[in-house]
XYZ file of C-alpha atoms in Angstrom:
390
model
C 110.277 148.138 105.951
C 109.512 150.794 103.051
C 113.187 150.208 101.685
C 112.322 150.840 98.235
C 109.959 153.991 98.309
C 112.421 155.637 100.526
C 115.412 155.496 98.226
C 114.504 154.211 94.785
C 114.943 157.625 93.521
C 118.817 157.174 94.011
C 119.000 154.383 91.777
C 117.223 155.917 89.048
C 119.075 159.047 89.416
C 122.405 157.209 89.108
C 121.420 155.277 85.935
C 120.159 158.594 84.300
C 123.787 160.143 84.888
C 125.399 157.343 82.588
C 126.105 158.487 79.167
C 126.339 156.847 75.781
C 129.831 156.835 74.305
C 130.319 158.581 70.988
C 132.366 155.416 69.780
C 130.394 152.464 68.087
C 132.159 149.865 70.480
C 130.979 149.638 74.269
C 132.707 148.044 77.338
C 130.115 145.200 76.884
C 131.547 143.982 73.677
C 134.653 142.681 75.713
C 133.516 139.069 76.637
C 136.765 137.526 77.394
C 136.695 135.743 80.802
C 140.286 135.635 81.026
C 141.536 138.296 83.558
C 143.231 139.116 86.656
C 143.161 141.967 88.802
C 144.268 143.129 92.426
C 142.952 146.354 94.466
C 144.718 147.517 97.832
C 144.205 150.922 99.369
C 145.111 152.284 102.669
C 142.161 154.968 103.909
C 142.891 157.150 106.513
C 140.852 160.174 107.955
C 141.588 162.308 111.341
C 138.965 164.845 113.155
C 139.985 166.934 115.754
C 137.529 169.344 117.852
C 138.018 171.802 120.611
C 135.547 171.881 123.492
C 133.270 174.811 122.187
C 132.835 172.705 118.784
C 131.934 169.388 120.931
C 129.530 171.238 123.248
C 127.800 172.517 119.861
C 127.416 169.257 118.554
C 125.761 167.914 121.732
C 123.507 170.783 122.170
C 120.726 168.371 122.258
C 121.827 165.594 123.738
C 122.006 164.705 127.616
C 125.480 163.405 127.814
C 128.035 165.225 129.494
C 130.354 167.409 127.552
C 133.168 165.572 126.290
C 135.934 168.554 126.018
C 138.606 168.449 123.282
C 138.531 165.194 121.209
C 140.566 163.410 118.421
C 139.412 160.675 116.172
C 141.958 158.890 113.944
C 140.517 156.037 111.576
C 142.712 153.743 109.357
C 141.696 150.563 107.321
C 143.379 148.403 104.593
C 141.192 147.041 101.797
C 142.664 144.124 99.474
C 140.742 142.300 96.767
C 142.338 139.993 94.161
C 140.471 138.136 91.184
C 141.712 135.498 89.006
C 139.301 134.438 86.152
C 139.818 131.992 83.448
C 137.207 130.156 81.172
C 136.206 127.708 83.846
C 137.057 129.058 87.171
C 136.937 132.279 89.210
C 138.854 132.612 92.474
C 138.565 136.040 94.710
C 139.913 136.797 97.934
C 139.029 139.924 99.871
C 140.260 141.316 102.926
C 140.038 144.506 105.304
C 141.732 145.473 108.690
C 140.843 148.616 110.224
C 141.005 150.410 113.389
C 140.090 153.672 115.315
C 141.484 155.903 117.970
C 139.623 158.392 120.180
C 140.849 160.748 122.638
C 138.453 162.960 124.983
C 138.061 163.987 128.338
C 136.838 160.481 129.281
C 140.301 158.955 128.177
C 141.713 156.981 125.013
C 139.652 154.191 123.400
C 140.872 152.074 120.612
C 138.852 149.715 118.680
C 140.123 147.357 115.842
C 138.582 144.580 113.436
C 139.473 142.733 110.468
C 137.805 140.188 108.227
C 138.861 137.785 105.325
C 136.720 136.172 102.669
C 137.298 133.769 99.554
C 135.393 132.089 96.975
C 135.778 129.687 94.190
C 133.254 129.290 91.324
C 133.783 126.156 88.917
C 132.032 126.190 85.927
C 130.434 122.763 84.727
C 131.901 123.119 81.039
C 133.303 125.422 78.840
C 130.909 127.978 77.313
C 127.898 126.781 80.228
C 126.765 129.644 82.849
C 126.153 127.217 85.121
C 128.844 126.566 88.039
C 128.966 125.246 91.520
C 130.403 127.778 94.309
C 132.157 127.471 97.785
C 133.304 130.056 100.185
C 134.273 130.993 103.656
C 134.799 134.003 105.491
C 136.428 134.995 109.009
C 135.469 138.000 111.136
C 137.900 139.505 113.903
C 136.441 141.353 116.600
C 138.472 141.628 120.021
C 135.784 143.530 122.018
C 133.114 140.606 121.409
C 131.997 137.973 123.544
C 134.052 135.687 120.855
C 136.588 137.165 119.106
C 136.350 134.913 116.082
C 133.217 134.426 113.924
C 133.540 132.194 110.858
C 130.781 130.756 108.285
C 131.220 128.869 105.167
C 128.807 128.611 102.197
C 128.039 125.820 99.164
C 125.670 126.087 96.240
C 124.939 126.442 92.792
C 125.197 129.794 90.718
C 124.258 130.872 87.305
C 125.890 133.781 85.156
C 129.147 135.658 84.438
C 130.607 138.929 85.156
C 133.248 139.922 82.780
C 136.196 142.475 83.694
C 136.463 144.761 80.882
C 139.008 147.099 82.349
C 141.402 146.055 79.624
C 139.048 147.755 76.962
C 138.751 150.878 79.070
C 142.560 151.353 79.036
C 142.349 150.634 75.311
C 139.714 153.572 74.760
C 141.558 155.648 76.991
C 144.841 155.224 74.715
C 142.865 156.038 71.650
C 141.385 158.955 73.120
C 144.806 160.388 74.038
C 146.363 159.348 70.737
C 143.626 161.562 68.852
C 144.048 164.114 71.239
C 147.705 164.584 70.433
C 147.007 163.955 66.626
C 148.928 160.374 66.625
C 146.367 158.791 64.594
C 144.705 159.603 61.275
C 141.390 158.087 62.035
C 139.819 156.591 64.777
C 140.281 152.864 65.272
C 137.613 150.170 64.388
C 135.833 147.724 66.828
C 138.459 145.160 65.847
C 141.429 146.980 66.579
C 140.232 148.263 69.881
C 139.613 144.660 70.759
C 142.785 143.367 69.877
C 144.844 146.471 71.705
C 142.691 145.437 75.038
C 143.716 141.843 74.647
C 147.343 142.979 74.664
C 146.842 145.204 77.632
C 145.318 142.202 79.273
C 148.154 139.823 78.955
C 150.508 142.030 80.927
C 151.114 139.279 83.234
C 152.363 136.889 80.249
C 154.705 139.792 79.334
C 156.153 140.289 82.687
C 156.955 136.539 83.170
C 158.128 135.590 79.524
C 160.743 139.070 79.283
C 161.349 139.806 82.949
C 160.412 142.766 85.357
C 162.795 144.944 83.913
C 162.212 144.193 80.009
C 158.439 143.347 79.629
C 157.240 146.977 79.119
C 159.339 147.207 75.799
C 158.090 144.322 74.094
C 154.283 144.916 75.622
C 154.247 148.523 74.423
C 155.843 147.687 71.042
C 153.027 145.152 70.323
C 150.317 147.422 71.057
C 151.818 150.063 68.618
C 151.808 147.015 66.009
C 147.984 146.601 66.034
C 147.803 150.340 65.299
C 150.464 149.887 62.626
C 148.877 146.891 61.163
C 145.525 148.722 61.125
C 146.981 151.498 58.998
C 145.926 154.517 60.956
C 149.180 155.875 62.565
C 149.997 159.444 61.317
C 153.639 159.496 60.370
C 155.984 156.977 60.858
C 154.934 155.650 64.389
C 153.647 156.791 67.948
C 157.143 157.924 68.526
C 158.312 158.912 71.983
C 155.137 160.877 72.829
C 153.071 157.576 71.869
C 155.319 155.711 74.238
C 155.045 158.238 76.984
C 151.242 158.189 76.700
C 150.858 154.425 76.904
C 153.136 154.375 79.971
C 151.167 156.922 81.594
C 147.656 155.173 81.054
C 148.961 151.933 81.824
C 151.040 152.251 84.688
C 150.627 155.882 86.275
C 146.897 156.603 85.751
C 144.344 154.827 87.816
C 141.531 153.401 85.720
C 138.878 151.969 88.120
C 137.779 148.522 87.421
C 135.285 148.293 84.745
C 132.802 145.015 84.577
C 129.285 143.920 83.290
C 127.297 140.692 83.379
C 125.186 139.456 86.460
C 125.623 136.252 88.613
C 122.812 134.886 90.747
C 123.798 132.575 93.467
C 121.885 130.154 95.637
C 123.208 127.866 98.539
C 123.345 127.140 102.038
C 125.544 128.970 104.804
C 126.355 127.279 107.801
C 127.435 129.584 110.884
C 130.340 127.829 112.370
C 130.657 130.492 115.361
C 129.264 134.150 115.690
C 130.695 136.825 117.886
C 127.944 135.872 120.769
C 129.560 132.128 120.551
C 126.715 130.720 119.097
C 126.694 128.442 116.330
C 123.600 127.137 114.071
C 122.097 125.012 111.532
C 122.856 125.654 107.804
C 120.925 128.546 106.581
C 119.633 129.504 103.059
C 121.607 131.935 101.344
C 121.009 133.754 98.132
C 122.936 136.096 96.328
C 123.220 138.506 93.281
C 125.214 140.832 91.388
C 124.868 142.851 88.610
C 127.402 145.198 86.883
C 126.698 147.615 83.996
C 129.041 150.348 82.369
C 127.877 153.643 80.852
C 130.270 154.599 77.857
C 133.395 153.849 79.618
C 133.393 156.648 82.165
C 130.315 155.528 84.028
C 130.031 152.321 86.064
C 126.976 150.724 87.995
C 127.410 148.054 90.381
C 124.774 146.396 92.694
C 125.425 143.633 95.152
C 122.565 141.753 97.146
C 123.111 138.873 99.609
C 119.999 137.465 101.792
C 120.612 134.837 104.604
C 117.400 133.265 105.810
C 117.631 131.542 109.088
C 117.245 132.172 112.738
C 118.593 135.298 112.659
C 117.726 136.815 108.798
C 119.463 139.511 107.269
C 119.691 141.187 104.257
C 122.359 143.595 102.849
C 122.552 145.616 99.371
C 125.055 147.902 97.770
C 124.271 150.149 95.037
C 127.266 151.916 93.620
C 127.728 154.520 90.552
C 130.750 155.872 89.892
C 131.310 158.571 86.941
C 134.796 159.295 85.851
C 134.544 163.473 85.615
C 138.050 164.036 84.230
C 141.338 161.900 84.123
C 142.021 163.187 88.040
C 138.305 163.167 89.694
C 135.864 160.175 89.916
C 132.523 161.005 91.383
C 131.621 158.055 93.704
C 127.754 157.500 94.881
C 126.873 154.538 96.890
C 123.633 153.521 98.663
C 123.827 150.679 101.716
C 120.963 148.919 102.814
C 121.127 146.638 105.797
C 118.099 144.856 107.362
C 118.504 142.614 110.474
C 115.721 140.337 111.415
C 116.603 138.427 114.523
C 114.480 135.303 115.825
C 113.271 137.802 118.681
C 112.825 141.395 118.810
C 112.198 143.538 115.793
C 113.637 144.133 112.744
C 116.368 146.720 112.311
C 116.641 148.522 108.938
C 119.766 151.263 108.213
C 120.471 153.033 104.808
C 123.538 154.630 104.243
C 124.029 157.145 101.316
C 127.211 158.352 100.233
C 128.222 160.734 97.614
C 131.844 162.175 97.182
C 134.456 163.274 94.606
C 137.886 161.452 94.421
C 140.786 163.453 93.462
C 143.645 161.812 92.405
C 146.946 163.711 93.564
C 148.977 161.247 92.195
C 148.773 157.807 90.541
C 148.748 156.419 94.391
C 147.386 158.802 96.322
C 143.832 160.201 96.305
C 141.875 162.826 98.449
C 138.503 161.733 98.927
C 135.575 164.425 100.141
C 132.063 164.303 100.197
C 128.849 163.903 102.355
C 127.532 160.530 103.984
C 123.905 160.433 105.439
C 122.631 157.821 107.818
C 119.029 156.723 108.280
C 118.523 153.931 111.115
C 115.171 152.840 112.507
C 114.117 154.506 115.802
C 116.812 157.164 115.501
C 117.507 160.755 113.878
C 118.732 160.798 110.385
C 122.529 161.701 110.622
C 124.745 163.779 107.811
C 128.328 164.243 108.172
C 131.092 165.698 105.933
C 133.786 163.399 105.014
C 137.391 163.875 104.033
C 139.847 161.185 103.634
C 142.994 160.518 101.906
C 143.342 157.105 100.110
C 146.720 155.363 99.547
C 146.809 152.908 96.481
C 149.178 149.918 97.288
C 148.144 147.925 94.020
């Protein structure tokens, strides 16, 4: 199980790509724990190949030729996080399916999962908390369609959502570009703007869906005005347009910083083979670090120690190449350690460019390399469309 030696270069390379912001303030200066955000996407990809292409792909395979083929994959991902000083509530879900057609017939596959967690900090300002969580998984082609587990334990640390400050920095960048500011804002001004950006839901609830943006934008402008750095008499129509573009049209990916460690017990209520088991020890760790305000490193690790142990680790690095292009890299490591039989280790590396066609539609194109025990390393070129629901 030589996991680190094989791919440690990737994590080092990702870190090295992070650039230091020319601004004095960093996203790690934003420490307000109160935040709420939602991400929801539809991802779709399609592949069609004629018999000649499939025959070429199967040149070293003894299986019967499959002739013409077509594959359609669709999935929907959803995440919602509500964070306050003493509580963090998170819910995540995914539903996906595929449809394949070739000479052997038409095959379909579908699956879904839903998970939720609740963190309760013991007292205000303390990094110590207790947590509970549950997950349910649906696979209709398994012995048991439903699998479920529940976890309870203690944790330490906190991850802060710094996306409001990332948006504030984008505003300052655009205002400078169009000569709307006399000088670049100081750190205090940027933090005040970020706080107002973070209060969008408050403005929406107080002023109503139709009018809240007017009050919201005016308060953002007032911070720059109070700092005495606006050029001429104010932001004007151009400034308002830029605020609207960045806060409502431009897709700024989630930026966060900090770390969280968890230790608890997970009860397998039922797996897809129809088995349940005694509670198993579970360990979790999440680390997030922004590089400037364009780069974001996130690492998430989960280890389940029981009759059938497993380790999963996901390391990702995203870099904002431009306002419409992100470079996304991930390394997924999964290790299964069954009570009987050999361990199975899988590495999956993905590197792709995400081109923002509009504020809700993104074209993803890149490569994926998969290495699994006792199989050849597989590489594939991927292209897909992503539609942002929220």
